[in-house]
Amino acid sequence: MADITKRFGWRHLRAAPTTHVRHHRSGQLAHDGAGLSFWFRPLSAAISEVPVDDRELAMTFHARTADFQDIAVQATVTYRIGDPAVAAEHLDFSVDPDSGVWRGAPLEQLATLLTETAQQHALEVLARTTLASALADGVPAVRDAVATGLSEEPRLPATGLSVVAVRVMALRPEPEVERALRTPARERIQQEADKATYERRAVAVERERTIAENELASQIELARREEQLVEQRGANTRREAEEQAAADAVRVQAEADRKVRLARAEAEAAREAGEARAQAQAAWLRVHGETDVATLHALTGTRLAENLPRIESVTVSPDVLTGLLARLGTDGGQSA
């Protein structure tokens, strides 16, 4: 919408850069261009404002497939008015000189023209296609048919229009049909999910079984090694006992040998001591045998005196002295 201000019976128009303004004064073209700014008198001016920017037109329409199923088409057409002069001649783009608002609805007319043309070509394609094919591969076919049909439509250049792009977002069946079509896919997906779940469970069970087998094998190996360890310990104990017994036998034998040697030495020493005593006794006897009786008596008295206790005083009675002298005299006579 153009920006129009009032000044003392005059009007000033200022257009946006994306709008093309055509100003006729008394039937003559006074201004023609995009983004203009000028003064004019409202009573003698006829102004048309044509947008020249790219515009998006969203459309939704229904079609019927070859198997008599309803389908909804969602598409968007990007267009622009390439020839504003032609568009202003065929459509009413005139604006009110006081408010700058379009007197008619030219963009709605363009939208109707584009929608009906696109719908016509889309219906032709979908009428030859089954619902399943349309849902699977129908979007590119419909887009190409609509783009080709719009580019070949003679009414569009005649109104100054040019189509920039065509996009088809979706082809959707009726809700009941869509739910019916989704059911097999959902069941297949659910089956695949269940299969994946079962496979995961089977893999998990297999892994658990493998782990259990490994643990059992480890326990068996551990028990076998423990058995070997017990046998080795028993063998070591037996070997230690045997070695200890052998050592004890050697020690006992050594002790017995030592005692035997000691007994033999003691016996030999006793024998030698006995022989020495016997020799000494024999020598003593031999010496005493060769000595006279008086000398022996003197030695006996001396030995006896050595073994008697100490006598401080001796009292000899006449009777004892007389008997002793008599005995000595008797012994002396016998010895002579």
XYZ file of C-alpha atoms in Angstrom, residues 6-195:
190
model
C -2.356 15.499 2.103
C -1.073 19.078 1.743
C -3.376 21.992 0.828
C -5.451 20.077 -1.716
C -2.435 18.235 -3.099
C -1.441 14.666 -2.438
C 2.044 13.253 -2.059
C 2.652 9.591 -2.890
C 5.671 7.638 -1.716
C 5.926 4.066 -2.954
C 8.026 1.175 -1.679
C 10.962 -0.071 -3.797
C 9.068 -3.326 -4.416
C 5.995 -1.649 -5.932
C 5.628 -0.289 -9.444
C 3.494 2.875 -9.667
C 1.756 4.126 -12.812
C 0.368 7.693 -12.596
C -2.001 8.925 -15.300
C -2.911 12.605 -15.329
C -5.940 13.418 -17.441
C -5.455 10.183 -19.371
C -1.754 10.733 -19.975
C 1.013 8.692 -18.306
C 2.848 11.064 -15.968
C 4.890 8.717 -13.750
C 5.858 5.095 -14.335
C 8.385 3.181 -12.212
C 9.196 1.435 -8.952
C 9.748 3.290 -5.680
C 8.496 6.674 -6.996
C 7.719 9.716 -4.924
C 5.703 12.629 -6.385
C 2.916 15.182 -5.864
C -0.395 14.916 -7.643
C -3.932 16.311 -7.666
C -6.475 13.677 -6.691
C -9.243 14.905 -9.007
C -7.205 14.430 -12.177
C -5.009 11.456 -11.169
C -5.412 7.747 -11.801
C -2.815 5.729 -9.923
C -2.067 2.016 -10.160
C 0.262 0.246 -7.728
C 1.612 -3.111 -8.893
C 3.801 -5.216 -6.518
C 6.898 -6.553 -8.268
C 8.397 -8.604 -5.406
C 8.334 -12.416 -5.212
C 5.210 -13.722 -3.535
C 4.363 -17.082 -2.056
C 0.962 -18.606 -2.791
C 0.075 -21.615 -0.622
C -2.661 -23.807 -2.004
C -4.459 -26.941 -0.893
C -6.890 -28.807 -3.097
C -8.378 -32.272 -3.380
C -8.051 -34.728 -6.233
C -9.122 -38.286 -7.019
C -6.742 -41.057 -7.994
C -7.201 -43.789 -10.568
C -8.583 -46.149 -7.895
C -11.185 -43.531 -6.832
C -9.484 -42.453 -3.638
C -9.558 -38.848 -2.474
C -6.199 -37.243 -1.900
C -5.214 -33.766 -0.679
C -2.407 -31.856 -2.379
C -0.395 -29.249 -0.479
C 1.709 -27.024 -2.725
C 3.282 -23.579 -2.864
C 3.804 -21.449 -5.979
C 6.296 -18.609 -6.002
C 5.457 -15.935 -8.594
C 6.136 -12.358 -9.466
C 4.595 -9.748 -11.754
C 7.244 -9.383 -14.403
C 5.400 -6.835 -16.580
C 3.608 -4.329 -14.331
C 2.185 -2.395 -17.288
C 0.492 -5.503 -18.715
C -0.753 -6.524 -15.276
C -2.178 -3.040 -14.672
C -3.981 -3.174 -18.015
C -5.621 -6.567 -17.335
C -6.216 -6.361 -13.607
C -7.483 -3.565 -11.421
C -4.427 -2.373 -9.436
C -5.816 1.153 -9.005
C -5.538 2.723 -5.557
C -7.627 5.328 -3.794
C -5.822 8.711 -4.112
C -6.661 9.597 -0.534
C -5.886 6.310 1.318
C -3.594 4.436 -1.101
C -5.675 1.252 -0.733
C -6.505 -0.906 -3.727
C -10.013 -0.379 -4.992
C -10.306 -4.052 -5.998
C -8.653 -7.350 -5.072
C -6.111 -7.995 -7.828
C -3.921 -10.368 -5.816
C -6.893 -12.589 -5.068
C -7.629 -12.766 -8.776
C -4.024 -13.791 -9.426
C -4.208 -16.396 -6.647
C -7.395 -17.842 -8.144
C -5.812 -17.994 -11.598
C -2.678 -19.723 -10.329
C -4.567 -22.137 -8.054
C -7.021 -23.227 -10.728
C -4.275 -23.687 -13.297
C -2.084 -25.697 -10.917
C -5.041 -27.766 -9.754
C -5.980 -28.585 -13.328
C -2.582 -30.073 -14.147
C -2.320 -31.874 -10.812
C -5.717 -33.488 -11.287
C -4.675 -34.768 -14.700
C -1.627 -36.505 -13.255
C -3.357 -37.971 -10.206
C -6.304 -39.244 -12.255
C -3.901 -41.635 -13.994
C -2.145 -42.730 -10.791
C -3.234 -45.127 -8.085
C -3.245 -44.062 -4.479
C -0.295 -46.236 -3.538
C 1.809 -44.930 -6.447
C 0.792 -41.348 -5.697
C 1.813 -41.656 -2.069
C 5.080 -43.365 -3.007
C 6.238 -41.371 -6.038
C 3.529 -38.806 -6.710
C 5.177 -35.671 -5.313
C 7.828 -35.272 -8.069
C 5.311 -36.121 -10.789
C 2.766 -33.602 -9.526
C 5.438 -30.921 -9.071
C 6.778 -31.395 -12.591
C 3.283 -31.416 -14.092
C 2.259 -28.240 -12.264
C 5.508 -26.438 -13.139
C 5.237 -27.437 -16.787
C 1.568 -26.527 -16.957
C 2.105 -23.084 -15.418
C 5.048 -22.337 -17.700
C 2.937 -23.259 -20.751
C -0.229 -21.497 -19.628
C -0.810 -18.544 -22.034
C -2.956 -16.589 -19.595
C -0.093 -15.973 -17.218
C 2.159 -14.002 -19.610
C -0.950 -12.206 -20.829
C -1.472 -10.835 -17.323
C 2.231 -10.071 -16.793
C 2.848 -13.024 -14.428
C 5.907 -15.265 -14.317
C 6.234 -18.357 -12.141
C 9.500 -18.567 -10.183
C 9.165 -21.959 -8.470
C 6.698 -24.711 -7.670
C 6.904 -26.852 -4.533
C 4.659 -29.772 -3.600
C 4.955 -30.493 0.104
C 2.646 -33.465 0.575
C 0.029 -35.752 -0.872
C -2.254 -36.946 1.911
C -5.183 -39.379 1.690
C -8.284 -39.194 3.833
C -7.718 -39.835 7.558
C -9.470 -43.243 7.504
C -7.515 -44.372 4.458
C -4.292 -43.032 5.935
C -4.879 -44.982 9.147
C -5.656 -48.104 7.112
C -2.466 -47.624 5.101
C -0.434 -47.014 8.217
C -1.644 -50.206 9.892
C 0.401 -52.698 7.790
C 3.440 -50.464 7.993
C 3.018 -50.116 11.739
C 2.550 -53.847 12.102
C 5.638 -54.476 9.975
C 7.609 -51.963 12.001
C 6.288 -53.528 15.202
C 7.238 -56.964 13.921
C 10.699 -55.729 13.059
C 10.952 -54.097 16.480
C 9.792 -57.350 18.134
C 12.244 -59.288 16.007
